[in-house]
Amino acid sequence: MDDARLKLAVQKSGRLTDPSLDLLLRCGLKISRGKDQLMAYGENMPLDVLFVRDDDIPDLVQEDVCDLGLVGLNVLEEKRLELAATGAKARFQQIRTLDFGRCRLSIAVPEGVSYEGPSSLRGKRIATTYPFMLARYLRERDVQAEIVTLSGAVEIAPRLGRADLICDLVSTGSTLQANHLREVETVLESYATVIRTPLELPPEKNEWVERLLMRIDGVQQVRESKYIMLHAPRSALAEIRRLLPGSESPTIIPLEGFPDKVAVHAVCRENVFWETLESLKKAGASSLLVLPVEKMLA
Ligand code: ATP
Ligand code: ZN
């Protein structure tokens, strides 16, 4: 392995794979990835992508095999607690929050089973792949319960008689529904993150980390942002500025031949919905145009 190149760990195949690769692509990275290849070479950046199981990412960064990793907060938190249980401290540093991989670690009970708060968990068997986070949750609420640690297929544990209820990741809730389970408590709100090694990197490598992070920030801002253009009577400007969602200082341009009117151009840091356009029109705006933003660098 070439030590002058950054190594970034990404989930090999799973829910984080496509959004992670899409993010890197939008950051301008060109990689060639052969089928089933473990590593992809960055053609236009000194950065290689390693494809691994998401659970291995904290360790790879912790042990300095990789400099960076894209991984869910759920995996990170569990790892932190697991390390803490042995008296060790996590060495990876969480340096960014990403806008994908949203889910929550939740407790769910079979339909028809009554639930009246955490005390209902007392003495129950709870199946999970996140024993450390569940144990902390129970400990903080002073509830004694049996944690049944499984490596997968948690949602069918109650039907198999292996547990009374479960603690598992949920996003839309459709898996729970399909398994006749009802979500009752949230243990952790999760999303994808960027982690890095605590080691000081050589300046050239560090510079690339900074550049990548800046591009990631830009990509994430752009995803939310719209460029809006409209015409407005000068008298309505204050109201129109108030209505523009998340815009700092719009550009006001005079309109040739219309002394009472101006053109307003603004970057809105939030999505612009039909309702906003309708309110702007009501306030006197006309010729409204909303454009996607392609790139942004603060
Ligand atoms: P691997 O083989 O890499 O260990 P996995 O089965 O652990 O795969 P996935 O199910 O692909 O992983 O989930 C990867 C990550 O995606 C989770 O750790 C979590 O951060 C995030 N995620 C988002 N929504 C969900 C969901 N509904 N269920 C599970 N994970 C989700
Ligand atoms: Zn996993």
Short mmCIF file of C-alpha atoms and ligand atoms in Angstrom, two decimals:
data_model
loop_
_atom_site.label_atom_id
_atom_site.label_comp_id
_atom_site.label_asym_id
_atom_site.label_seq_id
_atom_site.Cartn_x
_atom_site.Cartn_y
_atom_site.Cartn_z
CA MET A 1 0.00 0.00 0.00
CA ASP A 2 1.11 3.49 -0.83
CA ASP A 3 1.36 5.45 2.40
CA ALA A 4 1.25 8.82 0.71
CA ARG A 5 -2.36 8.17 -0.31
CA LEU A 6 -5.34 8.68 1.94
CA LYS A 7 -7.34 5.59 2.75
CA LEU A 8 -11.07 5.96 3.20
CA ALA A 9 -13.24 3.08 4.42
CA VAL A 10 -16.75 2.73 2.99
CA GLN A 11 -19.39 0.04 3.49
CA LYS A 12 -18.87 -2.68 0.89
CA SER A 13 -22.45 -3.54 0.23
CA GLY A 14 -25.40 -2.20 2.15
CA ARG A 15 -27.51 0.83 2.82
CA LEU A 16 -24.58 3.22 3.13
CA THR A 17 -22.76 2.10 -0.02
CA ASP A 18 -24.65 4.02 -2.72
CA PRO A 19 -25.05 7.28 -0.80
CA SER A 20 -21.37 7.15 0.23
CA LEU A 21 -20.15 6.60 -3.33
CA ASP A 22 -22.54 9.27 -4.59
CA LEU A 23 -21.12 11.74 -2.07
CA LEU A 24 -17.54 10.97 -3.14
CA LEU A 25 -18.48 11.30 -6.79
CA ARG A 26 -20.06 14.70 -6.11
CA CYS A 27 -16.85 15.69 -4.33
CA GLY A 28 -15.14 15.15 -7.66
CA LEU A 29 -13.50 11.81 -6.93
CA LYS A 30 -13.10 9.47 -9.87
CA ILE A 31 -12.55 5.87 -8.85
CA SER A 32 -12.25 2.69 -10.77
CA ARG A 33 -13.88 -0.16 -8.95
CA GLY A 34 -13.79 -3.63 -10.29
CA LYS A 35 -16.46 -6.08 -9.21
CA ASP A 36 -15.79 -7.55 -5.76
CA GLN A 37 -12.64 -5.52 -5.49
CA LEU A 38 -11.69 -4.55 -1.95
CA MET A 39 -10.03 -1.34 -2.91
CA ALA A 40 -10.70 1.33 -5.51
CA TYR A 41 -8.02 3.67 -6.74
CA GLY A 42 -8.79 7.39 -6.81
CA GLU A 43 -7.71 8.49 -10.26
CA ASN A 44 -7.73 12.23 -9.68
CA MET A 45 -7.03 12.47 -5.94
CA PRO A 46 -4.40 10.77 -3.77
CA LEU A 47 -7.19 8.83 -2.09
CA ASP A 48 -8.15 5.17 -2.18
CA VAL A 49 -11.45 3.71 -1.09
CA LEU A 50 -11.54 0.49 0.90
CA PHE A 51 -14.77 -1.52 0.82
CA VAL A 52 -15.46 -3.30 4.10
CA ARG A 53 -18.27 -4.33 6.46
CA ASP A 54 -19.60 -1.25 8.19
CA ASP A 55 -18.93 -2.77 11.63
CA ASP A 56 -15.21 -2.96 10.81
CA ILE A 57 -14.88 0.72 9.93
CA PRO A 58 -14.34 2.13 13.46
CA ASP A 59 -11.59 -0.45 14.10
CA LEU A 60 -9.87 0.19 10.78
CA VAL A 61 -9.69 3.90 11.59
CA GLN A 62 -8.94 3.25 15.25
CA GLU A 63 -6.00 1.05 14.25
CA ASP A 64 -4.77 3.52 11.62
CA VAL A 65 -5.26 1.11 8.73
CA CYS A 66 -7.54 3.77 7.25
CA ASP A 67 -7.30 7.53 7.70
CA LEU A 68 -11.00 8.18 7.18
CA GLY A 69 -14.27 6.28 7.30
CA LEU A 70 -17.92 6.82 6.46
CA VAL A 71 -20.04 5.02 9.02
CA GLY A 72 -23.32 5.23 10.94
CA LEU A 73 -23.41 6.87 14.38
CA ASN A 74 -25.10 3.68 15.64
CA VAL A 75 -21.98 1.63 14.82
CA LEU A 76 -19.71 4.30 16.33
CA GLU A 77 -21.64 4.60 19.57
CA GLU A 78 -21.80 0.85 20.05
CA LYS A 79 -18.05 0.64 19.45
CA ARG A 80 -17.37 3.47 21.91
CA LEU A 81 -19.33 1.68 24.62
CA GLU A 82 -17.76 -1.67 23.80
CA LEU A 83 -14.29 -0.14 24.15
CA ALA A 84 -15.30 1.67 27.34
CA ALA A 85 -16.41 -1.65 28.83
CA THR A 86 -12.83 -2.88 28.55
CA GLY A 87 -11.49 0.37 29.97
CA ALA A 88 -10.28 1.55 26.56
CA LYS A 89 -11.08 4.80 24.87
CA ALA A 90 -12.19 5.24 21.28
CA ARG A 91 -9.46 6.87 19.23
CA PHE A 92 -11.39 7.67 16.09
CA GLN A 93 -12.70 11.21 15.84
CA GLN A 94 -16.11 12.05 14.49
CA ILE A 95 -15.56 15.06 12.26
CA ARG A 96 -18.72 15.41 10.16
CA THR A 97 -22.40 14.61 10.25
CA LEU A 98 -23.75 13.46 6.90
CA ASP A 99 -27.20 13.92 5.41
CA PHE A 100 -27.90 10.25 4.74
CA GLY A 101 -28.17 6.97 6.65
CA ARG A 102 -30.88 8.36 8.89
CA CYS A 103 -32.43 5.78 11.16
CA ARG A 104 -33.06 5.18 14.84
CA LEU A 105 -32.29 2.41 17.26
CA SER A 106 -35.68 1.64 18.73
CA ILE A 107 -37.36 -0.73 21.11
CA ALA A 108 -40.38 -2.51 19.63
CA VAL A 109 -42.92 -4.83 21.19
CA PRO A 110 -45.14 -7.42 19.46
CA GLU A 111 -48.57 -6.11 18.52
CA GLY A 112 -51.09 -6.72 21.25
CA VAL A 113 -48.49 -6.58 24.03
CA SER A 114 -49.13 -3.68 26.37
CA TYR A 115 -46.41 -1.13 27.03
CA GLU A 116 -46.44 1.64 29.64
CA GLY A 117 -42.94 3.05 29.56
CA PRO A 118 -39.49 1.62 30.32
CA SER A 119 -40.67 -0.09 33.51
CA SER A 120 -42.65 -2.48 31.26
CA LEU A 121 -39.27 -3.82 30.10
CA ARG A 122 -38.45 -5.17 33.56
CA GLY A 123 -37.59 -8.87 33.50
CA LYS A 124 -38.13 -9.15 29.75
CA ARG A 125 -35.82 -10.72 27.16
CA ILE A 126 -34.79 -8.13 24.56
CA ALA A 127 -33.14 -9.23 21.31
CA THR A 128 -30.63 -6.85 19.71
CA THR A 129 -27.41 -6.51 17.74
CA TYR A 130 -26.58 -3.46 19.91
CA PRO A 131 -26.11 -4.93 23.40
CA PHE A 132 -23.95 -2.10 24.74
CA MET A 133 -26.30 0.70 23.78
CA LEU A 134 -29.30 -1.24 25.04
CA ALA A 135 -27.52 -2.00 28.33
CA ARG A 136 -26.78 1.70 28.82
CA TYR A 137 -30.39 2.60 28.07
CA LEU A 138 -31.67 0.10 30.63
CA ARG A 139 -29.06 1.05 33.22
CA GLU A 140 -29.95 4.75 32.96
CA ARG A 141 -33.59 3.88 33.62
CA ASP A 142 -32.82 1.46 36.39
CA VAL A 143 -34.47 -1.42 34.56
CA GLN A 144 -33.23 -5.00 34.87
CA ALA A 145 -33.84 -7.02 31.73
CA GLU A 146 -32.16 -9.81 29.83
CA ILE A 147 -30.29 -8.78 26.70
CA VAL A 148 -30.26 -11.45 24.00
CA THR A 149 -27.41 -10.56 21.63
CA LEU A 150 -27.99 -11.70 18.06
CA SER A 151 -25.95 -11.10 14.93
CA GLY A 152 -28.93 -10.48 12.69
CA ALA A 153 -32.62 -11.21 11.95
CA VAL A 154 -33.56 -9.53 15.22
CA GLU A 155 -37.08 -8.76 14.05
CA ILE A 156 -38.11 -12.41 13.96
CA ALA A 157 -36.72 -13.24 17.43
CA PRO A 158 -40.07 -12.75 19.23
CA ARG A 159 -41.88 -15.06 16.81
CA LEU A 160 -39.19 -17.69 17.27
CA GLY A 161 -39.63 -17.43 21.01
CA ARG A 162 -36.04 -16.26 21.51
CA ALA A 163 -37.09 -12.92 23.00
CA ASP A 164 -40.11 -10.98 24.24
CA LEU A 165 -39.28 -7.83 22.36
CA ILE A 166 -36.54 -6.28 20.27
CA CYS A 167 -34.19 -3.30 20.03
CA ASP A 168 -33.28 -2.70 16.38
CA LEU A 169 -32.65 -0.09 13.70
CA VAL A 170 -35.73 1.41 12.12
CA SER A 171 -36.08 3.91 9.33
CA THR A 172 -39.54 3.81 7.79
CA GLY A 173 -40.99 1.27 10.17
CA SER A 174 -42.17 -1.02 7.38
CA THR A 175 -40.01 -3.95 8.54
CA LEU A 176 -41.49 -3.65 12.03
CA GLN A 177 -44.97 -3.52 10.59
CA ALA A 178 -44.35 -6.57 8.43
CA ASN A 179 -43.25 -8.42 11.55
CA HIS A 180 -46.20 -7.21 13.65
CA LEU A 181 -44.03 -5.14 15.94
CA ARG A 182 -44.82 -1.74 17.43
CA GLU A 183 -42.13 0.86 18.05
CA VAL A 184 -42.28 2.17 21.62
CA GLU A 185 -38.97 3.84 22.53
CA THR A 186 -36.04 5.47 20.73
CA VAL A 187 -32.61 4.56 22.10
CA LEU A 188 -30.54 6.54 19.56
CA GLU A 189 -31.19 8.83 16.59
CA SER A 190 -28.60 7.93 13.97
CA TYR A 191 -27.11 9.17 10.69
CA ALA A 192 -23.96 8.58 8.72
CA THR A 193 -20.78 10.32 9.89
CA VAL A 194 -17.20 10.91 8.77
CA ILE A 195 -14.55 9.66 11.18
CA ARG A 196 -10.80 10.16 11.06
CA THR A 197 -7.70 8.80 12.69
CA PRO A 198 -6.42 10.76 15.69
CA LEU A 199 -2.92 10.55 14.24
CA GLU A 200 -1.41 13.68 12.90
CA LEU A 201 -1.10 13.24 9.15
CA PRO A 202 1.71 14.54 6.97
CA PRO A 203 0.85 18.02 5.63
CA GLU A 204 0.00 16.88 2.08
CA LYS A 205 -2.36 14.23 3.35
CA ASN A 206 -3.90 16.57 5.85
CA GLU A 207 -4.48 19.13 3.15
CA TRP A 208 -6.45 16.56 1.17
CA VAL A 209 -8.52 15.71 4.23
CA GLU A 210 -9.37 19.40 4.58
CA ARG A 211 -10.18 19.73 0.90
CA LEU A 212 -12.39 16.68 0.97
CA LEU A 213 -14.25 17.95 4.04
CA MET A 214 -14.77 21.34 2.44
CA ARG A 215 -16.19 19.66 -0.65
CA ILE A 216 -18.41 17.43 1.50
CA ASP A 217 -19.75 20.55 3.22
CA GLY A 218 -20.35 22.13 -0.17
CA VAL A 219 -22.15 19.07 -1.53
CA GLN A 220 -24.39 18.89 1.51
CA GLN A 221 -25.24 22.58 1.38
CA VAL A 222 -25.99 22.36 -2.30
CA ARG A 223 -28.38 19.48 -1.80
CA GLU A 224 -30.54 21.75 0.33
CA SER A 225 -30.00 24.91 -1.65
CA LYS A 226 -31.90 26.57 -4.46
CA TYR A 227 -31.22 29.70 -6.45
CA ILE A 228 -34.31 31.85 -6.70
CA MET A 229 -34.95 34.77 -9.05
CA LEU A 230 -37.99 37.02 -9.08
CA HIS A 231 -39.25 40.48 -9.88
CA ALA A 232 -40.74 42.58 -7.10
CA PRO A 233 -42.11 46.06 -6.48
CA ARG A 234 -39.64 47.99 -4.32
CA SER A 235 -42.40 48.54 -1.76
CA ALA A 236 -42.74 44.77 -1.22
CA LEU A 237 -39.02 44.10 -0.72
CA ALA A 238 -39.06 43.83 3.06
CA GLU A 239 -41.89 41.31 3.01
CA ILE A 240 -40.31 39.31 0.19
CA ARG A 241 -36.98 39.10 1.96
CA ARG A 242 -38.77 37.83 5.02
CA LEU A 243 -40.42 35.09 2.96
CA LEU A 244 -37.25 33.81 1.30
CA PRO A 245 -36.34 30.61 3.14
CA GLY A 246 -32.88 30.62 4.70
CA SER A 247 -31.32 33.27 2.46
CA GLU A 248 -28.77 35.69 3.85
CA SER A 249 -28.37 38.75 1.63
CA PRO A 250 -30.17 38.66 -1.69
CA THR A 251 -28.84 40.60 -4.66
CA ILE A 252 -31.18 43.44 -5.64
CA ILE A 253 -30.90 44.53 -9.29
CA PRO A 254 -32.70 47.54 -10.84
CA LEU A 255 -34.94 46.75 -13.80
CA GLU A 256 -34.39 48.93 -16.86
CA GLY A 257 -37.50 51.00 -17.58
CA PHE A 258 -39.28 50.04 -14.33
CA PRO A 259 -38.14 52.44 -11.58
CA ASP A 260 -40.54 50.93 -9.02
CA LYS A 261 -39.46 47.36 -9.65
CA VAL A 262 -36.35 45.31 -8.95
CA ALA A 263 -35.07 41.83 -9.65
CA VAL A 264 -34.17 39.78 -6.60
CA HIS A 265 -31.67 36.93 -6.78
CA ALA A 266 -31.01 34.82 -3.73
CA VAL A 267 -29.51 31.51 -2.66
CA CYS A 268 -31.97 29.77 -0.36
CA ARG A 269 -30.35 27.33 2.02
CA GLU A 270 -33.58 25.39 2.32
CA ASN A 271 -35.77 23.80 -0.26
CA VAL A 272 -38.25 26.16 -1.89
CA PHE A 273 -41.74 24.72 -1.87
CA TRP A 274 -44.80 25.67 -3.91
CA GLU A 275 -46.30 27.22 -0.77
CA THR A 276 -43.36 29.63 -0.51
CA LEU A 277 -43.69 30.61 -4.17
CA GLU A 278 -47.40 31.22 -3.68
CA SER A 279 -46.75 33.45 -0.65
CA LEU A 280 -44.09 35.36 -2.58
CA LYS A 281 -46.53 35.91 -5.43
CA LYS A 282 -49.17 37.11 -3.02
CA ALA A 283 -46.63 39.58 -1.59
CA GLY A 284 -46.21 41.06 -5.08
CA ALA A 285 -43.46 38.97 -6.67
CA SER A 286 -43.68 37.96 -10.32
CA SER A 287 -41.56 36.05 -12.88
CA LEU A 288 -40.50 33.57 -10.22
CA LEU A 289 -37.78 31.12 -11.15
CA VAL A 290 -36.19 28.44 -8.93
CA LEU A 291 -32.97 26.79 -10.06
CA PRO A 292 -30.94 23.95 -8.57
CA VAL A 293 -27.46 24.89 -7.36
CA GLU A 294 -24.70 22.80 -8.87
CA LYS A 295 -21.69 23.64 -6.72
CA MET A 296 -20.98 25.90 -3.77
CA LEU A 297 -17.82 26.92 -1.96
CA ALA A 298 -18.03 29.20 1.04
P1 ATP B 1 -22.60 -5.10 6.81
O1 ATP B 1 -22.52 -6.32 5.98
O2 ATP B 1 -21.76 -3.99 6.22
O3 ATP B 1 -22.30 -5.33 8.27
P2 ATP B 1 -25.23 -4.38 7.77
O4 ATP B 1 -26.26 -5.42 7.60
O5 ATP B 1 -24.68 -4.10 9.11
O6 ATP B 1 -24.09 -4.61 6.68
P3 ATP B 1 -26.99 -2.30 6.58
O7 ATP B 1 -28.29 -2.94 6.89
O8 ATP B 1 -26.63 -2.11 5.15
O9 ATP B 1 -25.74 -2.97 7.31
O10 ATP B 1 -26.95 -0.90 7.33
C1 ATP B 1 -25.83 -0.10 7.32
C2 ATP B 1 -26.11 1.14 8.10
O11 ATP B 1 -27.16 1.88 7.48
C3 ATP B 1 -26.59 0.96 9.52
O12 ATP B 1 -25.54 0.70 10.41
C4 ATP B 1 -27.25 2.30 9.79
O13 ATP B 1 -26.29 3.26 10.14
C5 ATP B 1 -27.84 2.67 8.44
N1 ATP B 1 -29.31 2.46 8.32
C6 ATP B 1 -30.19 3.37 7.85
N2 ATP B 1 -31.44 2.92 7.88
C7 ATP B 1 -31.40 1.68 8.35
C8 ATP B 1 -32.40 0.68 8.61
N3 ATP B 1 -33.69 0.88 8.39
N4 ATP B 1 -31.98 -0.50 9.07
C9 ATP B 1 -30.68 -0.73 9.26
N5 ATP B 1 -29.71 0.19 9.07
C10 ATP B 1 -30.05 1.39 8.62
ZN ZN B 2 -22.95 -4.24 9.82
#
